[in-house]
Amino acid sequence: MLNPLLTDRLELRRQVEEITNTTPTIDIHTHLFAPEFGKMNLFGIDELLTYHYLIAETFRSAEVSYERFWQMNRPQQADLVWRTLFVENTPLSEATRGIVTVLNAFGLDPAASDLREARSFFRSQDITEHHNRVLDLACVSDVVMTNDPFDAQEAKVWESDASIDRRFHAALRMDRLLNDWQNTATKLSSLGYKVDAGFGGETVDEVRRFLDKWIARMNPLYMAVSLPDDFKFPGADMRDRIIREVVLPIAREHKLSVAVMVGVRRRVNPALHMAGDGLGRADLGALERLCGENPDVRFLATFLSRENQHELCVAARKFNNLMPFGCWWFLNNPSIIAEITRERLELLGPSFIPQHSDARILEQLVYKWQHSRRVISESLYESYEQLLSSGRAVTRAEIQRDVTRMFSVNFREWVNLPTSEVAEEQVLIS
Ligand code: RAT
Ligand code: ZN
């Protein structure tokens, strides 16, 4: 029989594992950049070790003041992180174990007493080959970047004629517009747009003109914003006006989804710089109202608080213009991914996007995906096993269909991203 029913539990587990590990995924939210962005594209051991997740952990074990740490250069910081978290302590946390997975993937010693070997390895890599190797190891077909239209360094690349690596796609980030309107209004004025901080006059048209220009340049797959835990919709603030008068009309006009990432409490400890953000439980009702009032707009959503995860699944059952995605930031740990993925499978079947990496440094793709795939595979096996116990065995083809749907098809269809073969045909035809 070509596609036998998988009635043996051991064989079922093996097949689920194999398919989950080898099915290419689209990484729908990262902070990576295509190679064409030059220095913005971060890789190598010093960058990996100075990831903000690891900096926060270092301060829990090293006797170093914040001031002293921030005065150090990057290699000095990386040396301190290595000594503190990997030599003087066992790398038990998820972010530290991630480094071990990466070093291992490249045949480097994860128990080395210093960084000499790792530094010389990463220094000797050819950038293009290294990119290919990392994407291959992570089994990632496409990477979605986070693109800030107000970032001058990025703008230079978008404004040049560089053709961006086709595996990398843009996402138009709107944090400055929605979370820092006063300063952004000043910035837009200085760029020659006729905007007024009070939102009068031609402000709406001018902000839209600015965004239209960047949409034409970046061709983003979606617009995105991270929102605080106290996000309200409707809200009696400027953010509400910008959402209603700028973001939603643009989403309709350009047929762009809107990704909302809710629950960040920025700068809980500013002395930690970027590592100083925390989280809070948000009101899911705000997202429900956003989805309910705008049935013609598609929303991608992720929440930072564990306490919001079940409500998000229930909201997605009520609104089919809502796509839950990823286990974000502080949730990107095996125990929590397992819980969230099971909850989502039970409430939504395969109609969600299980994970994104949030990678900031290229090689993180390897560990973030390897670790997540292991947990997703276990959760999926459990679901198929329960189904088997109820009297319905599945085939390998069905498992492949489900995993492909969750790892790429759900996103492709949501944002109208054709498969690379279709895209190539379209280029040839036009
Ligand atoms: O996960 C992270 O690295 C955070 O610092 C944030 O960037 C977050 O993912 C975001 O996109 O705001
Ligand atoms: Zn992010």
Coordinates of C-alpha atoms and ligand atoms in Angstrom, one line a residue:
M1 CA 0.0 0.0 0.0
L2 CA 1.4 3.4 -1.0
N3 CA 0.1 5.3 2.0
P4 CA -0.5 2.9 4.8
L5 CA -2.4 3.8 7.9
L6 CA 0.1 4.4 10.8
T7 CA -1.3 2.2 13.5
D8 CA 1.9 1.4 15.2
R9 CA 2.7 4.1 17.8
L10 CA 6.5 3.9 17.5
E11 CA 6.3 4.2 13.7
L12 CA 3.8 7.0 14.0
R13 CA 6.2 8.9 16.4
R14 CA 9.1 8.3 14.0
Q15 CA 7.2 9.6 11.0
V16 CA 5.9 12.7 12.8
E17 CA 9.4 13.5 14.0
E18 CA 10.9 13.1 10.5
I19 CA 8.3 15.2 8.8
T20 CA 8.4 17.9 11.4
N21 CA 12.2 18.1 11.1
T22 CA 12.4 18.1 7.4
T23 CA 9.5 20.3 6.3
P24 CA 10.7 23.7 5.3
T25 CA 9.2 26.6 7.2
I26 CA 8.6 30.3 6.6
D27 CA 10.0 32.2 9.6
I28 CA 7.3 34.9 9.7
H29 CA 8.9 37.3 12.3
T30 CA 12.6 37.9 12.7
H31 CA 14.9 40.8 13.1
L32 CA 17.3 39.4 10.6
F33 CA 18.4 41.2 7.4
A34 CA 19.2 40.0 4.0
P35 CA 22.9 39.9 3.1
E36 CA 22.4 43.1 1.0
F37 CA 21.9 45.1 4.3
G38 CA 25.6 44.8 5.1
K39 CA 26.5 45.5 8.7
M40 CA 22.9 45.3 9.8
N41 CA 23.0 41.6 9.1
L42 CA 24.4 40.2 12.4
F43 CA 26.2 36.9 12.7
G44 CA 29.0 35.1 14.6
I45 CA 29.9 34.3 18.2
D46 CA 30.3 37.8 19.6
E47 CA 26.8 38.8 18.4
L48 CA 25.3 35.5 19.5
L49 CA 26.6 35.9 23.0
T50 CA 25.6 39.5 23.4
Y51 CA 22.0 38.8 22.5
H52 CA 19.8 40.7 24.9
Y53 CA 18.2 37.5 26.3
L54 CA 21.8 36.4 27.5
I55 CA 22.7 39.8 28.8
A56 CA 19.8 39.8 31.2
E57 CA 20.8 36.4 32.4
T58 CA 24.5 37.4 32.8
F59 CA 23.5 40.1 35.3
R60 CA 21.9 37.5 37.5
S61 CA 25.2 35.7 38.0
A62 CA 28.1 38.1 37.3
E63 CA 29.3 40.7 39.7
V64 CA 29.5 43.5 37.3
S65 CA 27.7 46.9 37.4
Y66 CA 25.5 48.0 34.6
E67 CA 27.8 50.9 33.9
R68 CA 30.9 48.8 33.7
F69 CA 29.2 46.3 31.4
W70 CA 28.0 49.0 28.9
Q71 CA 31.5 50.5 28.9
M72 CA 33.0 47.2 27.6
N73 CA 33.3 46.6 23.9
R74 CA 31.4 43.8 22.3
P75 CA 34.2 41.1 22.4
Q76 CA 34.7 41.9 26.1
Q77 CA 31.0 41.6 26.8
A78 CA 30.9 38.3 24.9
D79 CA 33.9 37.0 27.0
L80 CA 32.1 37.9 30.2
V81 CA 28.9 36.3 29.1
W82 CA 30.8 33.1 28.1
R83 CA 32.7 32.9 31.3
T84 CA 29.7 33.6 33.5
L85 CA 27.0 31.5 31.8
F86 CA 29.0 28.7 30.1
V87 CA 32.2 28.2 32.2
E88 CA 31.4 29.2 35.7
N89 CA 27.8 27.9 35.4
T90 CA 26.0 25.2 33.4
P91 CA 24.1 26.5 30.4
L92 CA 20.7 25.3 31.6
S93 CA 18.5 28.1 30.4
E94 CA 16.9 28.1 26.9
A95 CA 18.9 31.0 25.6
T96 CA 22.2 29.4 26.8
R97 CA 21.3 25.9 25.6
G98 CA 20.7 27.6 22.2
I99 CA 24.3 28.6 22.0
V100 CA 25.3 25.0 22.7
T101 CA 23.1 23.8 19.9
V102 CA 24.6 26.3 17.5
L103 CA 28.2 25.5 18.4
N104 CA 27.5 21.8 18.1
A105 CA 25.8 22.3 14.7
F106 CA 29.1 23.8 13.4
G107 CA 31.3 21.2 15.0
L108 CA 32.6 23.7 17.6
D109 CA 33.3 22.8 21.3
P110 CA 30.4 23.9 23.5
A111 CA 32.5 23.3 26.6
A112 CA 35.6 25.4 25.5
S113 CA 37.2 27.5 28.1
D114 CA 37.4 30.6 25.8
L115 CA 36.1 31.8 22.5
R116 CA 39.2 31.5 20.4
E117 CA 38.1 28.6 18.3
A118 CA 34.6 29.9 17.7
R119 CA 35.9 33.4 16.8
S120 CA 38.3 32.0 14.2
F121 CA 35.6 29.7 12.7
F122 CA 33.0 32.5 12.2
R123 CA 35.7 34.9 11.0
S124 CA 36.7 32.5 8.2
Q125 CA 33.2 32.0 6.8
D126 CA 32.2 33.2 3.3
I127 CA 29.0 35.3 3.9
T128 CA 26.9 33.9 1.1
E129 CA 27.8 30.2 1.8
H130 CA 27.3 30.8 5.5
H131 CA 23.8 32.2 4.9
N132 CA 22.9 29.2 2.7
R133 CA 24.3 26.8 5.3
V134 CA 22.4 28.3 8.2
L135 CA 19.1 28.4 6.3
D136 CA 19.7 24.8 5.3
L137 CA 20.5 23.7 8.8
A138 CA 17.4 25.4 10.1
C139 CA 15.3 24.2 7.2
V140 CA 13.9 27.7 6.7
S141 CA 12.8 28.5 3.2
D142 CA 11.8 32.2 3.7
V143 CA 12.6 34.8 6.3
V144 CA 10.5 37.8 7.1
M145 CA 12.5 40.8 8.4
T146 CA 11.3 43.7 10.6
N147 CA 11.6 46.9 8.6
D148 CA 11.4 50.3 10.1
P149 CA 10.7 53.0 7.5
F150 CA 12.2 55.6 9.8
D151 CA 15.6 53.9 10.1
A152 CA 18.2 55.9 8.1
Q153 CA 20.6 53.0 7.7
E154 CA 17.9 50.7 6.3
A155 CA 16.6 53.5 4.1
K156 CA 19.9 53.7 2.3
V157 CA 19.6 50.1 1.2
W158 CA 15.9 50.4 0.1
E159 CA 16.8 53.5 -1.8
S160 CA 19.7 51.9 -3.6
D161 CA 19.3 49.5 -6.6
A162 CA 20.4 46.5 -4.6
S163 CA 18.2 43.5 -5.4
I164 CA 17.4 41.8 -2.1
D165 CA 17.9 38.1 -1.6
R166 CA 14.5 36.6 -2.6
R167 CA 14.4 34.4 0.5
F168 CA 14.1 37.5 2.6
H169 CA 10.8 39.5 2.7
A170 CA 9.9 42.8 4.3
A171 CA 7.4 43.5 7.1
L172 CA 6.6 47.2 7.6
R173 CA 7.0 48.0 11.2
M174 CA 4.8 50.7 12.6
D175 CA 5.9 51.0 16.2
R176 CA 7.2 54.6 15.9
L177 CA 4.0 55.7 14.3
L178 CA 1.6 54.0 16.8
N179 CA 3.7 54.1 20.0
D180 CA 5.6 57.4 19.7
W181 CA 3.4 59.7 17.7
Q182 CA 4.7 63.0 19.1
N183 CA 8.3 62.4 18.1
T184 CA 7.3 60.7 14.8
A185 CA 5.2 63.8 13.9
T186 CA 8.3 65.9 14.3
K187 CA 10.4 63.5 12.3
L188 CA 7.8 63.4 9.5
S189 CA 7.8 67.2 9.4
S190 CA 11.5 67.3 9.1
L191 CA 11.3 64.9 6.1
G192 CA 9.0 67.4 4.4
Y193 CA 5.6 65.9 5.2
K194 CA 2.9 68.3 6.3
V195 CA 1.9 66.7 9.5
D196 CA 0.6 68.2 12.7
A197 CA 1.1 66.5 16.1
G198 CA -2.6 67.3 16.9
F199 CA -3.6 65.3 13.8
G200 CA -5.2 68.3 12.1
G201 CA -4.9 69.6 8.5
E202 CA -3.5 67.2 5.9
T203 CA -1.9 64.9 8.5
V204 CA -3.9 61.8 7.6
D205 CA -3.2 62.1 3.9
E206 CA 0.4 62.9 4.5
V207 CA 1.1 60.0 6.8
R208 CA -0.6 57.8 4.2
R209 CA 1.6 59.3 1.5
F210 CA 4.6 58.4 3.6
L211 CA 3.5 54.8 4.1
D212 CA 2.4 54.4 0.5
K213 CA 5.9 55.3 -0.6
W214 CA 7.5 52.7 1.7
I215 CA 5.0 50.0 0.7
A216 CA 5.9 50.6 -2.9
R217 CA 9.6 50.4 -2.0
M218 CA 9.7 47.5 0.4
N219 CA 6.7 45.4 -0.9
P220 CA 6.0 44.2 2.6
L221 CA 4.1 41.0 3.3
Y222 CA 2.3 42.7 6.2
M223 CA 2.3 45.7 8.5
A224 CA 3.3 45.1 12.1
V225 CA 3.3 46.7 15.5
S226 CA 4.2 45.7 19.1
L227 CA 1.7 47.0 21.6
P228 CA 1.8 47.5 25.4
D229 CA -0.2 45.3 27.8
D230 CA -2.6 48.2 28.4
F231 CA -3.5 48.5 24.7
K232 CA -7.2 49.5 24.3
F233 CA -9.4 49.4 21.3
P234 CA -11.4 51.6 21.1
G235 CA -9.0 53.9 22.9
A236 CA -9.2 57.6 23.7
D237 CA -5.7 58.3 22.3
M238 CA -3.8 59.2 19.2
R239 CA -3.0 55.5 18.5
D240 CA -6.7 54.9 18.0
R241 CA -7.0 57.6 15.4
I242 CA -3.9 56.4 13.6
I243 CA -5.2 52.8 13.5
R244 CA -8.7 53.9 12.2
E245 CA -7.6 56.7 9.9
V246 CA -4.3 55.4 8.6
V247 CA -3.5 51.8 9.3
L248 CA -6.9 50.1 8.5
P249 CA -7.5 52.1 5.3
I250 CA -4.0 51.2 4.1
A251 CA -4.5 47.6 5.0
R252 CA -7.7 47.6 2.9
E253 CA -6.3 49.5 0.0
H254 CA -3.0 47.5 -0.3
K255 CA -4.6 44.2 0.9
L256 CA -2.0 44.0 3.6
S257 CA -2.5 42.0 6.8
V258 CA -1.9 43.7 10.1
A259 CA 0.3 41.8 12.7
V260 CA -0.3 42.8 16.3
M261 CA 2.2 41.7 19.0
V262 CA 0.6 42.6 22.3
G263 CA 1.8 42.6 25.9
V264 CA 5.2 44.3 26.0
R265 CA 6.1 46.6 29.0
R266 CA 9.0 48.6 27.6
R267 CA 11.9 49.6 29.8
V268 CA 10.8 47.9 33.1
N269 CA 14.5 48.2 33.9
P270 CA 16.1 50.9 31.6
A271 CA 19.6 50.1 33.0
L272 CA 19.5 46.9 31.1
H273 CA 19.0 48.8 27.8
M274 CA 17.3 46.5 25.2
A275 CA 17.2 43.6 27.8
G276 CA 15.1 45.7 30.1
D277 CA 11.6 45.1 28.6
G278 CA 9.0 43.1 30.5
L279 CA 5.5 41.8 29.9
G280 CA 2.0 42.2 31.2
R281 CA -1.3 40.5 30.7
A282 CA -3.4 42.3 28.0
D283 CA -7.1 42.6 27.3
L284 CA -8.0 40.2 24.5
G285 CA -11.3 42.1 24.1
A286 CA -9.4 44.9 22.3
L287 CA -8.3 42.4 19.6
E288 CA -11.7 40.9 19.4
R289 CA -13.2 44.4 18.8
L290 CA -10.6 45.1 16.2
C291 CA -11.3 41.9 14.3
G292 CA -15.1 42.2 14.8
E293 CA -15.3 45.8 13.4
N294 CA -13.0 45.0 10.5
P295 CA -14.0 41.7 9.0
D296 CA -12.4 42.6 5.7
V297 CA -8.9 43.0 7.3
R298 CA -6.7 40.0 8.2
F299 CA -4.9 40.1 11.5
L300 CA -1.9 38.1 12.6
A301 CA -1.6 38.1 16.4
T302 CA 0.7 37.0 19.1
F303 CA 0.6 37.8 22.9
L304 CA 3.5 37.9 25.3
S305 CA 1.8 36.8 28.4
R306 CA 1.2 33.1 29.0
E307 CA -2.1 34.1 30.6
N308 CA -3.5 35.4 27.3
Q309 CA -2.8 32.3 25.2
H310 CA -6.1 30.4 25.9
E311 CA -8.2 33.5 25.3
L312 CA -6.3 34.1 22.0
C313 CA -7.3 30.6 20.8
V314 CA -10.9 31.2 21.7
A315 CA -10.9 34.6 19.9
A316 CA -9.5 32.8 16.8
R317 CA -12.5 30.5 16.9
K318 CA -14.8 33.5 16.8
F319 CA -13.1 35.5 14.1
N320 CA -11.7 33.8 11.0
N321 CA -9.8 37.0 10.1
L322 CA -7.5 36.3 13.1
M323 CA -4.4 34.1 12.8
P324 CA -2.6 33.3 16.0
F325 CA 1.1 32.9 15.5
G326 CA 4.3 32.0 17.3
C327 CA 5.4 31.6 20.9
W328 CA 6.9 35.0 21.4
W329 CA 10.1 36.0 23.3
F330 CA 9.6 35.0 27.0
L331 CA 7.3 32.2 25.7
N332 CA 9.9 30.7 23.4
N333 CA 10.8 28.0 25.9
P334 CA 10.1 24.3 25.5
S335 CA 7.7 23.9 28.4
I336 CA 5.6 26.8 27.3
I337 CA 5.7 26.0 23.6
A338 CA 4.5 22.5 24.4
E339 CA 1.6 23.9 26.4
I340 CA 0.6 26.6 23.8
T341 CA 0.9 24.2 20.8
R342 CA -1.3 21.6 22.5
E343 CA -3.8 24.2 23.4
R344 CA -3.9 25.5 19.9
L345 CA -4.1 22.0 18.3
E346 CA -7.0 21.2 20.6
L347 CA -8.9 24.4 19.9
L348 CA -7.9 25.2 16.3
G349 CA -6.7 22.0 14.6
P350 CA -4.0 22.9 12.1
S351 CA -5.4 26.4 11.4
F352 CA -2.6 28.4 13.2
I353 CA 1.1 29.3 12.7
P354 CA 2.9 27.5 15.5
Q355 CA 6.2 29.4 15.7
H356 CA 8.4 32.2 14.5
S357 CA 12.0 32.6 15.6
D358 CA 12.4 36.3 16.5
A359 CA 16.0 35.7 15.6
R360 CA 18.3 38.7 15.6
I361 CA 21.5 36.9 14.8
L362 CA 21.6 34.7 11.8
E363 CA 22.8 31.4 13.5
Q364 CA 20.0 31.7 16.1
L365 CA 17.8 30.3 13.3
V366 CA 19.5 26.9 13.8
Y367 CA 18.7 26.6 17.5
K368 CA 15.4 28.3 17.6
W369 CA 14.0 26.0 14.9
Q370 CA 15.7 22.9 16.1
H371 CA 14.4 23.3 19.6
S372 CA 10.9 24.3 18.5
R373 CA 10.5 21.5 16.0
R374 CA 11.2 19.0 18.7
V375 CA 8.4 20.3 20.9
I376 CA 6.0 20.8 18.0
S377 CA 6.6 17.3 16.9
E378 CA 5.9 15.9 20.4
S379 CA 2.7 17.9 20.6
L380 CA 1.6 16.7 17.2
Y381 CA 2.4 13.1 17.9
E382 CA 0.2 13.3 21.0
S383 CA -2.7 14.6 18.9
Y384 CA -2.3 11.8 16.3
E385 CA -2.0 9.3 19.1
Q386 CA -5.2 10.4 20.7
L387 CA -6.9 10.3 17.4
L388 CA -5.6 6.7 16.9
S389 CA -7.0 5.8 20.4
S390 CA -10.3 7.1 19.3
G391 CA -10.2 4.9 16.2
R392 CA -8.9 7.1 13.4
A393 CA -5.3 6.3 12.1
V394 CA -3.5 8.8 9.9
T395 CA -1.3 8.4 6.9
R396 CA 2.1 9.9 6.3
A397 CA 0.6 12.0 3.5
E398 CA -1.9 13.5 6.0
I399 CA 0.9 14.3 8.5
Q400 CA 2.8 15.9 5.7
R401 CA -0.2 18.0 4.7
D402 CA -0.8 19.2 8.2
V403 CA 2.8 20.1 8.9
T404 CA 3.2 21.9 5.6
R405 CA 0.0 23.8 6.3
M406 CA 1.2 25.0 9.7
F407 CA 4.8 25.7 8.6
S408 CA 4.1 27.6 5.4
V409 CA 0.7 27.4 3.7
N410 CA -1.3 29.1 6.5
F411 CA 1.0 32.1 6.2
R412 CA 1.4 32.1 2.4
E413 CA -2.4 32.2 2.0
W414 CA -2.9 34.8 4.7
V415 CA -0.5 37.3 3.1
N416 CA -0.8 36.1 -0.5
L417 CA 2.8 35.0 -0.8
P418 CA 3.1 32.6 -3.8
T419 CA 5.5 29.6 -3.6
S420 CA 8.8 30.4 -5.1
E421 CA 8.0 28.3 -8.2
V422 CA 4.7 30.2 -8.8
A423 CA 6.5 33.5 -8.2
E424 CA 9.2 32.5 -10.8
E425 CA 6.5 31.6 -13.3
Q426 CA 4.8 35.0 -12.7
V427 CA 8.0 36.8 -13.4
L428 CA 8.5 34.9 -16.6
I429 CA 4.9 35.6 -17.8
S430 CA 5.1 39.3 -17.0
Ligands
RAT1 O1 12.2 39.1 21.0 C1 12.9 40.2 20.9 O2 14.0 40.2 20.5 C2 12.3 41.5 21.4 O3 13.3 42.3 21.7 C3 11.5 42.3 20.5 O4 12.2 42.7 19.4 C4 10.2 41.8 20.0 O5 10.3 40.5 19.4 C5 9.6 42.8 19.0 O6 9.6 42.5 17.8 O7 9.2 43.8 19.5
ZN2 ZN 10.5 40.7 17.4

